[in-house]
XYZ file of C-alpha atoms in Angstrom:
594
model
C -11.856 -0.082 8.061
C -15.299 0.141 6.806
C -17.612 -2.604 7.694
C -18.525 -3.157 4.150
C -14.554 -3.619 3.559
C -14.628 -6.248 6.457
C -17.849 -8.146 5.647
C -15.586 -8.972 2.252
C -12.605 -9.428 3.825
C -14.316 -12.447 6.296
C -15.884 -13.974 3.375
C -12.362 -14.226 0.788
C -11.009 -15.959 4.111
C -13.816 -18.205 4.506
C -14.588 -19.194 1.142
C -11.716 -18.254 -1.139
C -10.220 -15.038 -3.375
C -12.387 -15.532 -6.622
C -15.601 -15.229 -4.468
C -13.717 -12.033 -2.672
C -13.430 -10.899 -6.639
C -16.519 -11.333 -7.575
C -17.891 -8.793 -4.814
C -15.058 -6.633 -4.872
C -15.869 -6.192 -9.069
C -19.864 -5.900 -8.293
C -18.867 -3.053 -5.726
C -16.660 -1.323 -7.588
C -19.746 -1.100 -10.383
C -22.003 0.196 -7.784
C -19.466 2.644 -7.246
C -18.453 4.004 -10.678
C -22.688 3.957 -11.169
C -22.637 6.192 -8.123
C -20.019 8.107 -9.242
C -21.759 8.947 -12.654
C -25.164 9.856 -10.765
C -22.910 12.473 -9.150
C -21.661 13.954 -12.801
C -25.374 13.357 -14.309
C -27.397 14.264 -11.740
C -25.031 17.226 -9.625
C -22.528 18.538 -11.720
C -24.220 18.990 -15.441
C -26.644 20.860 -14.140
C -24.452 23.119 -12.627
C -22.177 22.805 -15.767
C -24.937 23.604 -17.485
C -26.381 26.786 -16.261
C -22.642 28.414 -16.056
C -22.523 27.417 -19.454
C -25.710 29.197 -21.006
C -25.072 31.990 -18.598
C -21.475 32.262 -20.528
C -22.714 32.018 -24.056
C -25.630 34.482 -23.585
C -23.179 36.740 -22.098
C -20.545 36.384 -24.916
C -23.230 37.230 -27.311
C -24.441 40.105 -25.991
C -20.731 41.648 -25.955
C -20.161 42.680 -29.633
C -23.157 44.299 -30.232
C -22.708 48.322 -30.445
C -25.107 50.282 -30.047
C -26.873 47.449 -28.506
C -30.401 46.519 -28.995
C -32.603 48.666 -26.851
C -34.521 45.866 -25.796
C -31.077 44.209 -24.617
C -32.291 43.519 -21.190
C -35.204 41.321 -21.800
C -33.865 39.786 -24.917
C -30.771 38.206 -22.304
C -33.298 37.914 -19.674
C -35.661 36.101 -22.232
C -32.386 33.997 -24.002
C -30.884 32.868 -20.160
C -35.052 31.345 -19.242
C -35.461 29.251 -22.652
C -32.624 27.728 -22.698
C -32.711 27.091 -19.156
C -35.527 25.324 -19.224
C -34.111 22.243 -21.450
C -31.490 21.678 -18.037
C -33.075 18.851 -16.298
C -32.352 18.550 -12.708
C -32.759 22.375 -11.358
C -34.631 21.336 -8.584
C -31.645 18.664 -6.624
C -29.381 22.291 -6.790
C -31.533 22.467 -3.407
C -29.441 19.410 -1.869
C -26.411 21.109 -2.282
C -25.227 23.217 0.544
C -26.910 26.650 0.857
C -25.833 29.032 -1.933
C -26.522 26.772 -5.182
C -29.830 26.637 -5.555
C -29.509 30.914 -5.773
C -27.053 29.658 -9.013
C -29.853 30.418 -12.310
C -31.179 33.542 -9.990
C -27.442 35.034 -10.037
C -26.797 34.061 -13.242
C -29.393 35.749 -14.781
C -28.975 39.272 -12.406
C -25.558 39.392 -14.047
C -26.705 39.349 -17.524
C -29.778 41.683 -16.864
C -27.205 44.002 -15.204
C -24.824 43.779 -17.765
C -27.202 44.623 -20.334
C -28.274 47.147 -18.135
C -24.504 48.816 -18.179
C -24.377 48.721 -21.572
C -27.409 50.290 -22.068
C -26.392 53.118 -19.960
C -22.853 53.435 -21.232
C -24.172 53.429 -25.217
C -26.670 56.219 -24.277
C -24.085 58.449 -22.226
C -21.916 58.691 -24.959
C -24.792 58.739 -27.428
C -25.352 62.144 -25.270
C -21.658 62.894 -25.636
C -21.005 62.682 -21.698
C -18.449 60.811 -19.574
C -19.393 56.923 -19.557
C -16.233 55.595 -17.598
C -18.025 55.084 -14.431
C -20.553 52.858 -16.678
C -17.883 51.084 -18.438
C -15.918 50.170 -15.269
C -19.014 49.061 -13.765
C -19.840 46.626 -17.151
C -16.166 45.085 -16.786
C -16.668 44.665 -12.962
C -20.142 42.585 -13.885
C -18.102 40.753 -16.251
C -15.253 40.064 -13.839
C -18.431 38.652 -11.195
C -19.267 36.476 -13.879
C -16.020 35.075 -14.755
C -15.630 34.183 -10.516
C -18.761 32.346 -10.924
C -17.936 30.343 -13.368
C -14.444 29.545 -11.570
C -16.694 28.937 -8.914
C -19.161 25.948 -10.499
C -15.872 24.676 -12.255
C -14.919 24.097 -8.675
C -17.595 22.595 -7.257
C -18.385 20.446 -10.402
C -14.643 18.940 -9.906
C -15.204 18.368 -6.246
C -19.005 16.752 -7.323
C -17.309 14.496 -9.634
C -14.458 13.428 -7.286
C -17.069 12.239 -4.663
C -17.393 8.550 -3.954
C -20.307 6.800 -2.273
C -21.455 3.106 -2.799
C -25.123 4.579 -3.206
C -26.981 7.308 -4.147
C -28.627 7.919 -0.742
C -24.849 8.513 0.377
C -23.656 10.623 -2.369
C -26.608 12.652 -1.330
C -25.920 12.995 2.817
C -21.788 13.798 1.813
C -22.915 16.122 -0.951
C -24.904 17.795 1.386
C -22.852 18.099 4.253
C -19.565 18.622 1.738
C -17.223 21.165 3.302
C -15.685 22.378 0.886
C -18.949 22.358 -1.452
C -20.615 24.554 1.749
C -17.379 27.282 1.083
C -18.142 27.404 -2.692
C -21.648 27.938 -1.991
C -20.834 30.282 0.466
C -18.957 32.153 -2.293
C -21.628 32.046 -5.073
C -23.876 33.892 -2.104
C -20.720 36.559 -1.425
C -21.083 36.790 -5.477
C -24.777 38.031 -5.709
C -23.784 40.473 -2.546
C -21.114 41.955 -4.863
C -22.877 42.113 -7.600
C -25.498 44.259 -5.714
C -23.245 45.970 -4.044
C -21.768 47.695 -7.604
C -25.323 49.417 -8.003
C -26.147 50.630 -4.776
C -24.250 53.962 -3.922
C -21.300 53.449 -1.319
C -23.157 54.459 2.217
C -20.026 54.725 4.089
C -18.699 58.649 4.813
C -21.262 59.686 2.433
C -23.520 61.967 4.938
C -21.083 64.657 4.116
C -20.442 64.115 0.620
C -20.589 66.931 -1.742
C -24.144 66.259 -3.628
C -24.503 62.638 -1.988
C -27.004 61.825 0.475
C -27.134 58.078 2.359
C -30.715 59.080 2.803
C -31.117 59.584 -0.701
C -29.386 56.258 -1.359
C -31.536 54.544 0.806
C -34.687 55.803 -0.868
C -33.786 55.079 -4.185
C -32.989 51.493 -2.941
C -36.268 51.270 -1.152
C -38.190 52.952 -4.309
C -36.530 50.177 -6.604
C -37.244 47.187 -4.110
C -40.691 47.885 -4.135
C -41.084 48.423 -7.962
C -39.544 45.271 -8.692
C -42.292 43.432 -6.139
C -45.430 42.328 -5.929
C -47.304 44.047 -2.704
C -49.667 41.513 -0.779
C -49.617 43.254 2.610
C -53.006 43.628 3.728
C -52.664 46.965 5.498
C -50.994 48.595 2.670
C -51.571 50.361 -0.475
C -50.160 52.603 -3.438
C -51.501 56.574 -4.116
C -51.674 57.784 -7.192
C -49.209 60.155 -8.550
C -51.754 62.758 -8.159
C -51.627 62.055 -4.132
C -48.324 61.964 -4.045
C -47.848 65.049 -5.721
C -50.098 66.835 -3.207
C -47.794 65.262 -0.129
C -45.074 67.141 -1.861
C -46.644 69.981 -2.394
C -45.981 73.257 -0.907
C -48.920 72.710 1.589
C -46.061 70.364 3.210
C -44.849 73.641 5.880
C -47.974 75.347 5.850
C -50.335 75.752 8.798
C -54.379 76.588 8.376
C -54.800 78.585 10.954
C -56.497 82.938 10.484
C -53.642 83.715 12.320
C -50.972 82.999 9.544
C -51.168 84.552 6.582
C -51.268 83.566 2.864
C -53.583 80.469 4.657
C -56.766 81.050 2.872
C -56.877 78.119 -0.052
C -55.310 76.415 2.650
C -58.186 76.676 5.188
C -60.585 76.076 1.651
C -58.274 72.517 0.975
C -59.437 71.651 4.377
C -63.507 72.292 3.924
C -63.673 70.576 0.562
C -61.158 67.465 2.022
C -64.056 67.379 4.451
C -67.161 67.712 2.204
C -65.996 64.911 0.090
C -65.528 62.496 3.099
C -69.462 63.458 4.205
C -70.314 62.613 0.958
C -68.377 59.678 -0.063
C -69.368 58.047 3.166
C -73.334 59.664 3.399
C -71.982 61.062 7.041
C -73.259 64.399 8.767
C -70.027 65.096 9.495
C -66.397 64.380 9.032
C -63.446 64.967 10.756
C -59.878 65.030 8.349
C -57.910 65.996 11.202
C -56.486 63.249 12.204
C -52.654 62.580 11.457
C -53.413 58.704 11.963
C -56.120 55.927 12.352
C -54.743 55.151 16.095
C -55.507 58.747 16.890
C -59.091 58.139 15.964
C -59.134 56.066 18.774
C -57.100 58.199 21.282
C -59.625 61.094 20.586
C -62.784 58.404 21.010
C -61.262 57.662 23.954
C -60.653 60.429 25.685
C -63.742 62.080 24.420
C -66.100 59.993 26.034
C -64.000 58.063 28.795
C -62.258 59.130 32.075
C -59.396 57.123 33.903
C -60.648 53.772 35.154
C -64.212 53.895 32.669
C -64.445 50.380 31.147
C -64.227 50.058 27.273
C -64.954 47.339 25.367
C -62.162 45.733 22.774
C -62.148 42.685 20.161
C -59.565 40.528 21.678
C -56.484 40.341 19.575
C -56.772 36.674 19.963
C -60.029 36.429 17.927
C -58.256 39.374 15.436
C -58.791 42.463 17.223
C -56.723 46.089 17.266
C -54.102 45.143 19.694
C -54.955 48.310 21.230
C -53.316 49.120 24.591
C -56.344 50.647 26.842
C -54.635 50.008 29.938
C -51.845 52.404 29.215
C -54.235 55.331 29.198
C -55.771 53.802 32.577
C -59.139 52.509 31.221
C -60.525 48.869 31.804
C -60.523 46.426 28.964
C -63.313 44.332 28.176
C -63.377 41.617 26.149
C -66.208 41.213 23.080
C -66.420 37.562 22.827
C -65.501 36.716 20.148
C -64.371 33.177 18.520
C -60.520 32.734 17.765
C -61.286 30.214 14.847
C -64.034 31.905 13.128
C -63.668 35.178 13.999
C -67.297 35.821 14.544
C -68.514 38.034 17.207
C -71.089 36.375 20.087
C -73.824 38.976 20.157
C -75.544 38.055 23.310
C -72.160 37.159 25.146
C -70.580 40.744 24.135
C -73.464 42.822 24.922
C -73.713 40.975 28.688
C -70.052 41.559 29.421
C -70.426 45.349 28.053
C -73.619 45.873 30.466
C -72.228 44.205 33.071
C -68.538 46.009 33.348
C -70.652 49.310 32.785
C -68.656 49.854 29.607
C -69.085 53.747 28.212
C -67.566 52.961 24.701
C -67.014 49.608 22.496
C -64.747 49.537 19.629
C -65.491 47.086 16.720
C -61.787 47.345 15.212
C -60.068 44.281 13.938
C -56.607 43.850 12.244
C -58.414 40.325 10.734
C -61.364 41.580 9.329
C -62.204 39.095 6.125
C -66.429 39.610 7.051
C -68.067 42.079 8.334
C -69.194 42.738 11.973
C -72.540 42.065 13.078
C -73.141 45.687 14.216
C -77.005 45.765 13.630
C -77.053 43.147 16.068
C -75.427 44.692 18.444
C -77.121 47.862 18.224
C -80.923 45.849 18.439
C -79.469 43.958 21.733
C -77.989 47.083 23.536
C -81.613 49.261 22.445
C -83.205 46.307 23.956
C -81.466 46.164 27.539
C -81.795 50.198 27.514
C -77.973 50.255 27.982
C -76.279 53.560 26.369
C -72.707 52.510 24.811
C -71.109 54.025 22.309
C -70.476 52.031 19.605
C -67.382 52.766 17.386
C -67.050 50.852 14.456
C -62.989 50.887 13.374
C -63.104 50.472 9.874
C -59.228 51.007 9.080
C -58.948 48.054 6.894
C -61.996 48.085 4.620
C -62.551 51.580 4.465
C -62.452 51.556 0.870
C -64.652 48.820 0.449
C -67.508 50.895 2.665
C -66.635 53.808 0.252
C -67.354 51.468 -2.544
C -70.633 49.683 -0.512
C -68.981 46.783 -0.724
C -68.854 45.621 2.664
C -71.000 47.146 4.898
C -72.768 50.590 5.832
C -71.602 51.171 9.638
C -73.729 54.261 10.697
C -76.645 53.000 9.365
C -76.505 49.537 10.897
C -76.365 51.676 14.234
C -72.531 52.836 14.778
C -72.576 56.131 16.261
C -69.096 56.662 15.122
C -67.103 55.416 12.211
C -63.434 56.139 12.341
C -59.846 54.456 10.034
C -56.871 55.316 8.638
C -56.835 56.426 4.952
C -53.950 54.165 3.840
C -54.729 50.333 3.345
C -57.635 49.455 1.290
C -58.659 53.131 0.737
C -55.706 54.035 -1.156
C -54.942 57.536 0.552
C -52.184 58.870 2.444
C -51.208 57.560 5.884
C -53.883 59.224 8.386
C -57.450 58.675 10.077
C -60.507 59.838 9.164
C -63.474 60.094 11.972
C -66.856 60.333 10.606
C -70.390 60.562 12.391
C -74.248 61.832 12.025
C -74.403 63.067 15.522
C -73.836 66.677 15.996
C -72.654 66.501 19.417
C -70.203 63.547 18.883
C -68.375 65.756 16.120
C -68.321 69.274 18.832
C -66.887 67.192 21.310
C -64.095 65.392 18.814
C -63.339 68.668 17.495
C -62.038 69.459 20.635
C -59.393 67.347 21.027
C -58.392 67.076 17.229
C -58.530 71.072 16.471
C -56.389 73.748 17.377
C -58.145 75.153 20.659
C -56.420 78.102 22.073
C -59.148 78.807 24.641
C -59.345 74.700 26.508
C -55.512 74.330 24.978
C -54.461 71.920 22.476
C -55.420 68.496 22.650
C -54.287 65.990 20.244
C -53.097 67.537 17.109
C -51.664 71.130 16.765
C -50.820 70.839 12.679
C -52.498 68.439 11.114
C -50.772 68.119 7.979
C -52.348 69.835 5.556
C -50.411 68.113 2.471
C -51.828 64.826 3.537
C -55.500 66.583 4.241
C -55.263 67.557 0.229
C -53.673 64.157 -1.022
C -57.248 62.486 1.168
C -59.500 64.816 -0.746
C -57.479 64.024 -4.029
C -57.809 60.029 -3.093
C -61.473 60.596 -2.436
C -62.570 61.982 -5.418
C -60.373 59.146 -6.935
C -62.491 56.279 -5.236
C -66.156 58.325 -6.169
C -64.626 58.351 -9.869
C -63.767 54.465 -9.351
C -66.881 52.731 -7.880
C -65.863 49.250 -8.928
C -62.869 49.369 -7.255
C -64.148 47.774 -4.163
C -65.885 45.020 -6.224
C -62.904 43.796 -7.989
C -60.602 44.288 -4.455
C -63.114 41.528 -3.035
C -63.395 38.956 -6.629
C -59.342 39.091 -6.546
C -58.940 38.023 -3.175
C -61.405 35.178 -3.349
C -59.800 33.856 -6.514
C -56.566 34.538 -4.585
C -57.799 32.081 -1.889
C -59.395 30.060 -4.036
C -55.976 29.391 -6.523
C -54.407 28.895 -2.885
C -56.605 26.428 -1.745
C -56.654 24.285 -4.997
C -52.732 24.754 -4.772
C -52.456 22.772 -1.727
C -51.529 26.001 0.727
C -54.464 26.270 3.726
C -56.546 29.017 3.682
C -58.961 30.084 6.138
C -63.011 30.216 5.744
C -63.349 27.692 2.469
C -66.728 27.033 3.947
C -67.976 30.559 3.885
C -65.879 31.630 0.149
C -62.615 32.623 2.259
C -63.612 36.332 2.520
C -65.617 39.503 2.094
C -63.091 41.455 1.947
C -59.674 42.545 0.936
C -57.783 39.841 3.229
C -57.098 36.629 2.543
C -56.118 34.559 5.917
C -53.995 31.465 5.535
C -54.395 28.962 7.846
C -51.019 28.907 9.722
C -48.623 28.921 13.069
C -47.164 31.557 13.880
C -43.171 30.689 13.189
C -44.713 28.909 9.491
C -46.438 32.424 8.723
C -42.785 34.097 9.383
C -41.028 31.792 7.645
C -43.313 31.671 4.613
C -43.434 35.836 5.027
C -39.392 35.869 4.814
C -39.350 32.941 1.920
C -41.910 35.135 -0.116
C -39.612 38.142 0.509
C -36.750 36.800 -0.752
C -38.277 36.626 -4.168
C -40.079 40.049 -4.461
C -43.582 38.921 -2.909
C -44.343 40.917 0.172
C -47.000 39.534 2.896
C -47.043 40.005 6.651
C -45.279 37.400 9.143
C -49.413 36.513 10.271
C -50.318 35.219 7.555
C -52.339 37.812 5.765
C -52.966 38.315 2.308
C -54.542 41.977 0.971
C -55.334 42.420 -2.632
C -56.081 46.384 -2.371
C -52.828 47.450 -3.717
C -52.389 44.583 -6.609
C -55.869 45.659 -7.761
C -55.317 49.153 -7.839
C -52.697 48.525 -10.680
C -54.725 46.764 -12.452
C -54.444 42.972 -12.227
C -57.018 40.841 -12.297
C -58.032 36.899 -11.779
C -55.198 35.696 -14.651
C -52.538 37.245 -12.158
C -53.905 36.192 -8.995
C -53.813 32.504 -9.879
C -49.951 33.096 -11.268
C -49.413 34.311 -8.094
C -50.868 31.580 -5.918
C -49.399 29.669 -8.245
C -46.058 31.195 -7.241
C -46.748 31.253 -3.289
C -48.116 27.649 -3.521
C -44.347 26.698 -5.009
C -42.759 28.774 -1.646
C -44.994 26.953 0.574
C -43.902 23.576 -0.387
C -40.121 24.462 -1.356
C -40.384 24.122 -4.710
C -39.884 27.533 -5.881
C -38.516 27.886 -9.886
C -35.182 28.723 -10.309
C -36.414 31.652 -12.370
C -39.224 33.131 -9.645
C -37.264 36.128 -8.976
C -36.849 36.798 -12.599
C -41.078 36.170 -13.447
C -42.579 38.084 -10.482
C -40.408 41.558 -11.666
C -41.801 41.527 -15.055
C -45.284 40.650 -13.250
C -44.296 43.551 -10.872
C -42.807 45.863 -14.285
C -46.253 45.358 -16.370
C -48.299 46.538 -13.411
C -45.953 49.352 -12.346
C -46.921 52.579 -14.425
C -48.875 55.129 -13.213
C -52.433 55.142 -12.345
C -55.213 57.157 -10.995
């Protein structure tokens, strides 16, 4: 016996049956009020999204041909009426599976459009459009579970009793049978992706299937539907990815193979436009990543046990691991919070381990490094140390002078991989105005068949052309880097006002291409897998990068919908629809571009 069914049964025996009515008929009210919270607040909503879902669907069934624009116009039809269902946002109280109800419902019609759609035009083209057809009657047949599925849980919703709402709530919540429903609406959406995704078992040895190839095509249409925020990425052009698939991909440079001529001339002009897009003596394309800059650096100018000098990855340095190749790390002081380098404090510690090299390379990188400092102190204690500046992240940026001019604020060495804010292929790119510096590189980055190979034997010569082809890209584009660095401070800026912490408000958030949120390290994965889960990609530390998003083309108007859109993730109030609004962000930005 409840103690709420005791408490009344003391009092009827103390004072008498019509008081014992009295409370019994005022409980019973609370109940039946409870009771209709459940239908108003739990189950129309539900009701009502199957509901649209079904009628959008039936509508979209007799036309033939259908309307070309069939996907959108469902799409468009499922969101408006949508958003006259009050409620959406308790769906997240239910057990895990409901709130994912207006994002399924919608992939279903979108994908049934999209089967009709494919169906009409096969046998527009008079060929075979069973596999189509079976595939639109196996979306329908998803649909019609679903909506068994809310009729379900919309009975069991209803049948729930409680004597107040903050107890309809906890048993909704914690509902069995509710958690098994939502369960199934989950095993739904699998299904339903499932039907367009090639079958991966046994197919290695398929006649004219590939897993691979499935896997691709997957991985090609994740990304077009998304919206790319990782800071260390970017997007080439078609024209560079043309050249990575070009015949160059077998070839080698060397004399001694023939037919290598324009190959050995790809080469020399991949390398004239890197002097002159970064004003270096020389350049070194060679390279077949921006790690191997620093391997060559390294053993260039070091020997086993020499003392090298490293941003700590604590304060946002290359977690770069010196001790593996038997050299001693030193620490540039640097401050975790702010980032910013201590000038006299480095230069001490570099002097005083006897370091031969220093690498300014940092994975957080929103400002730039006070390398003319360094350069005055170091001239000023007479100490010789190579200073590399590791400009892998904002390499585009320097090409653009937006950031900062390394070898003229006194690097001797400026080296980065091609591939994250300048939007080449994946590989490194060493660059210096020291003769010497470059002879000695060569040697471990060149085929040397007198000393023996060092480094790299083939270099790649596909992704040596698709460099040059993103260079001259850049020198044609020199407000590229501008526009990188106005999108990510109205990035942080939309962030910021938005409630989500960002880093460096006091200094305008960045200088760069990275935007760095101010959070823990599990709240930066979870926020990185939330994001995912919708089509917006970030890294699990809480980076931001606007390179790629600019490259496409969008501008401040998009980068406060975004923020907009991250700021809902952040505090778990994410639209039913998000899914649905960041692929047509995602499909207006996606065509080609140079």
């Amino acid at each position: 016996m409840s103690w709420e069914n005791l408490v009344l049964g003391i009092l009827g025996l103390l004072v008498g049956g019509s008081v014992t009515a009295v409370l019994v008929s005022h409980k019973l009210a609370v109940r039946r009020r409870v009771q209709g919270d459940a239908d108003r607040l739990f189950a129309k909503p539900l009701e009502g999204i199957s509901k649209i879902a079904e009628a959008v669907l039936r509508e979209a069934r007799p036309e033939w041909p259908p309307r070309l624009d069939l996907h959108s116009h469902v799409a468009e039809a499922f969101d408006s009426r949508l958003e006259e269902i009050e409620g959406l946002e308790r769906l997240s109280l239910l057990p895990e599976g409901f709130r994912r109800l207006p994002v399924l419902c919608r992939k279903i019609l979108e994908r049934y459009a999209d089967c009709r759609l494919s169906t009409w035009d096969r046998r527009r083209r008079g060929e075979d459009a069973s596999a189509e057809a079976q595939r639109e009657q196996e979306v329908a047949e998803i649909a019609e579970s679903l909506q068994a599925t809310v009729m379900e849980a919309t009975s069991r919703i209803r049948a729930t009793t409680a004597w107040n709402y903050r107890k309809l709530e906890a048993m909704l919540g914690k509902d069995e049978g509710l958690a098994v429903l939502g369960q199934r609406i989950l095993d739904l959406e699998e299904a339903l992706e499932a039907l367009f995704e090639p079958a991966l078992e046994g197919m290695a040895g398929g006649e004219g299937d590939s897993r691979l190839a499935s896997l691709l095509e997957a991985h090609e249409r994740l990304r077009r539907a998304g919206i790319n925020l990782v800071a260390s990425e970017n997007r080439p052009s078609p024209t560079v990815l043309r050249a990575l698939g070009s015949d160059l991909a077998g070839r080698y440079q060397a004399e001694g193979y023939g037919g290598s001529l324009y190959a050995r001339r790809i080469v020399e002009e991949a390398e004239r436009l890197a002097r002159e897009t970064f004003k270096a003596g020389h350049a070194l394309v060679s390279p077949v990543s921006g790690n191997l800059c620093v391997l060559a650096v390294l053993f260039a100018f070091t020997s086993p046990g020499d003392a090298v000098g490293l941003i700590p990855f604590t304060a946002g340095g290359y977690p770069f691991g010196v001790e593996k190749f038997h050299r001693r790390r030193v620490a540039i002081a640097a401050d975790p919070e702010t980032l910013e380098i201590d000038v006299g404090a480095a230069v001490e510690a570099l002097i005083r381990e006897g370091a031969k090299v220093a690498f300014l390379g940092a994975s957080f990188i929103p400002f730039p490094h006070p390398v003319r400092d360094i350069r005055r102190r170091l001239e000023e204690e007479g100490y010789q140390c190579l200073l590399v500046y590791d400009g892998s992240h904002v390499l585009g940026l320097i090409a653009c002078d937006e950031f900062q001019d390394p070898l003229r604020e006194g690097a001797d060495i400026l080296i980065g991989s091609t591939h994250k804010s300048l939007f080449g292929p994946q590989g490194g790119l060493i660059l210096t105005d020291r003769a010497e510096l470059a002879v000695r590189l060569r040697q471990f980055l060149e085929l040397d068949l007198q000393e023996g190979i060092g480094l790299v034997d083939n270099p790649h010569l596909n992704r040596i052309a698709a460099l040059g082809l993103a260079l001259e890209e850049i020198g044609q584009d020199p407000g590229y880097g501008r526009r990188v660095i106005e999108n990510a401070r109205a990035l942080a800026g939309a962030l910021h006002a938005a409630g989500v912490p960002v880093r460096f408000a006091g200094r305008g958030y960045t200088a760069s291409h990275q935007v760095l949120l101010g959070l823990g390290e599990e709240e930066a994965m979870r926020l990185c897998r939330a994001l995912e889960a919708h089509g917006i990609f970030v890294d699990a530390w809480g980076r931001l990068g606007t390179a790629e998003i600019t490259r496409q083309g969008m501008g401040r108007e998009e980068m406060e919908r975004i923020a907009g859109w991250i700021a809902a993730v952040y505090r778990g109030e994410e639209p039913p629809a998000l899914d649905s609004e960041v692929g047509r962000l995602a499909e207006r930005f996606s065509g080609p571009y140079t």
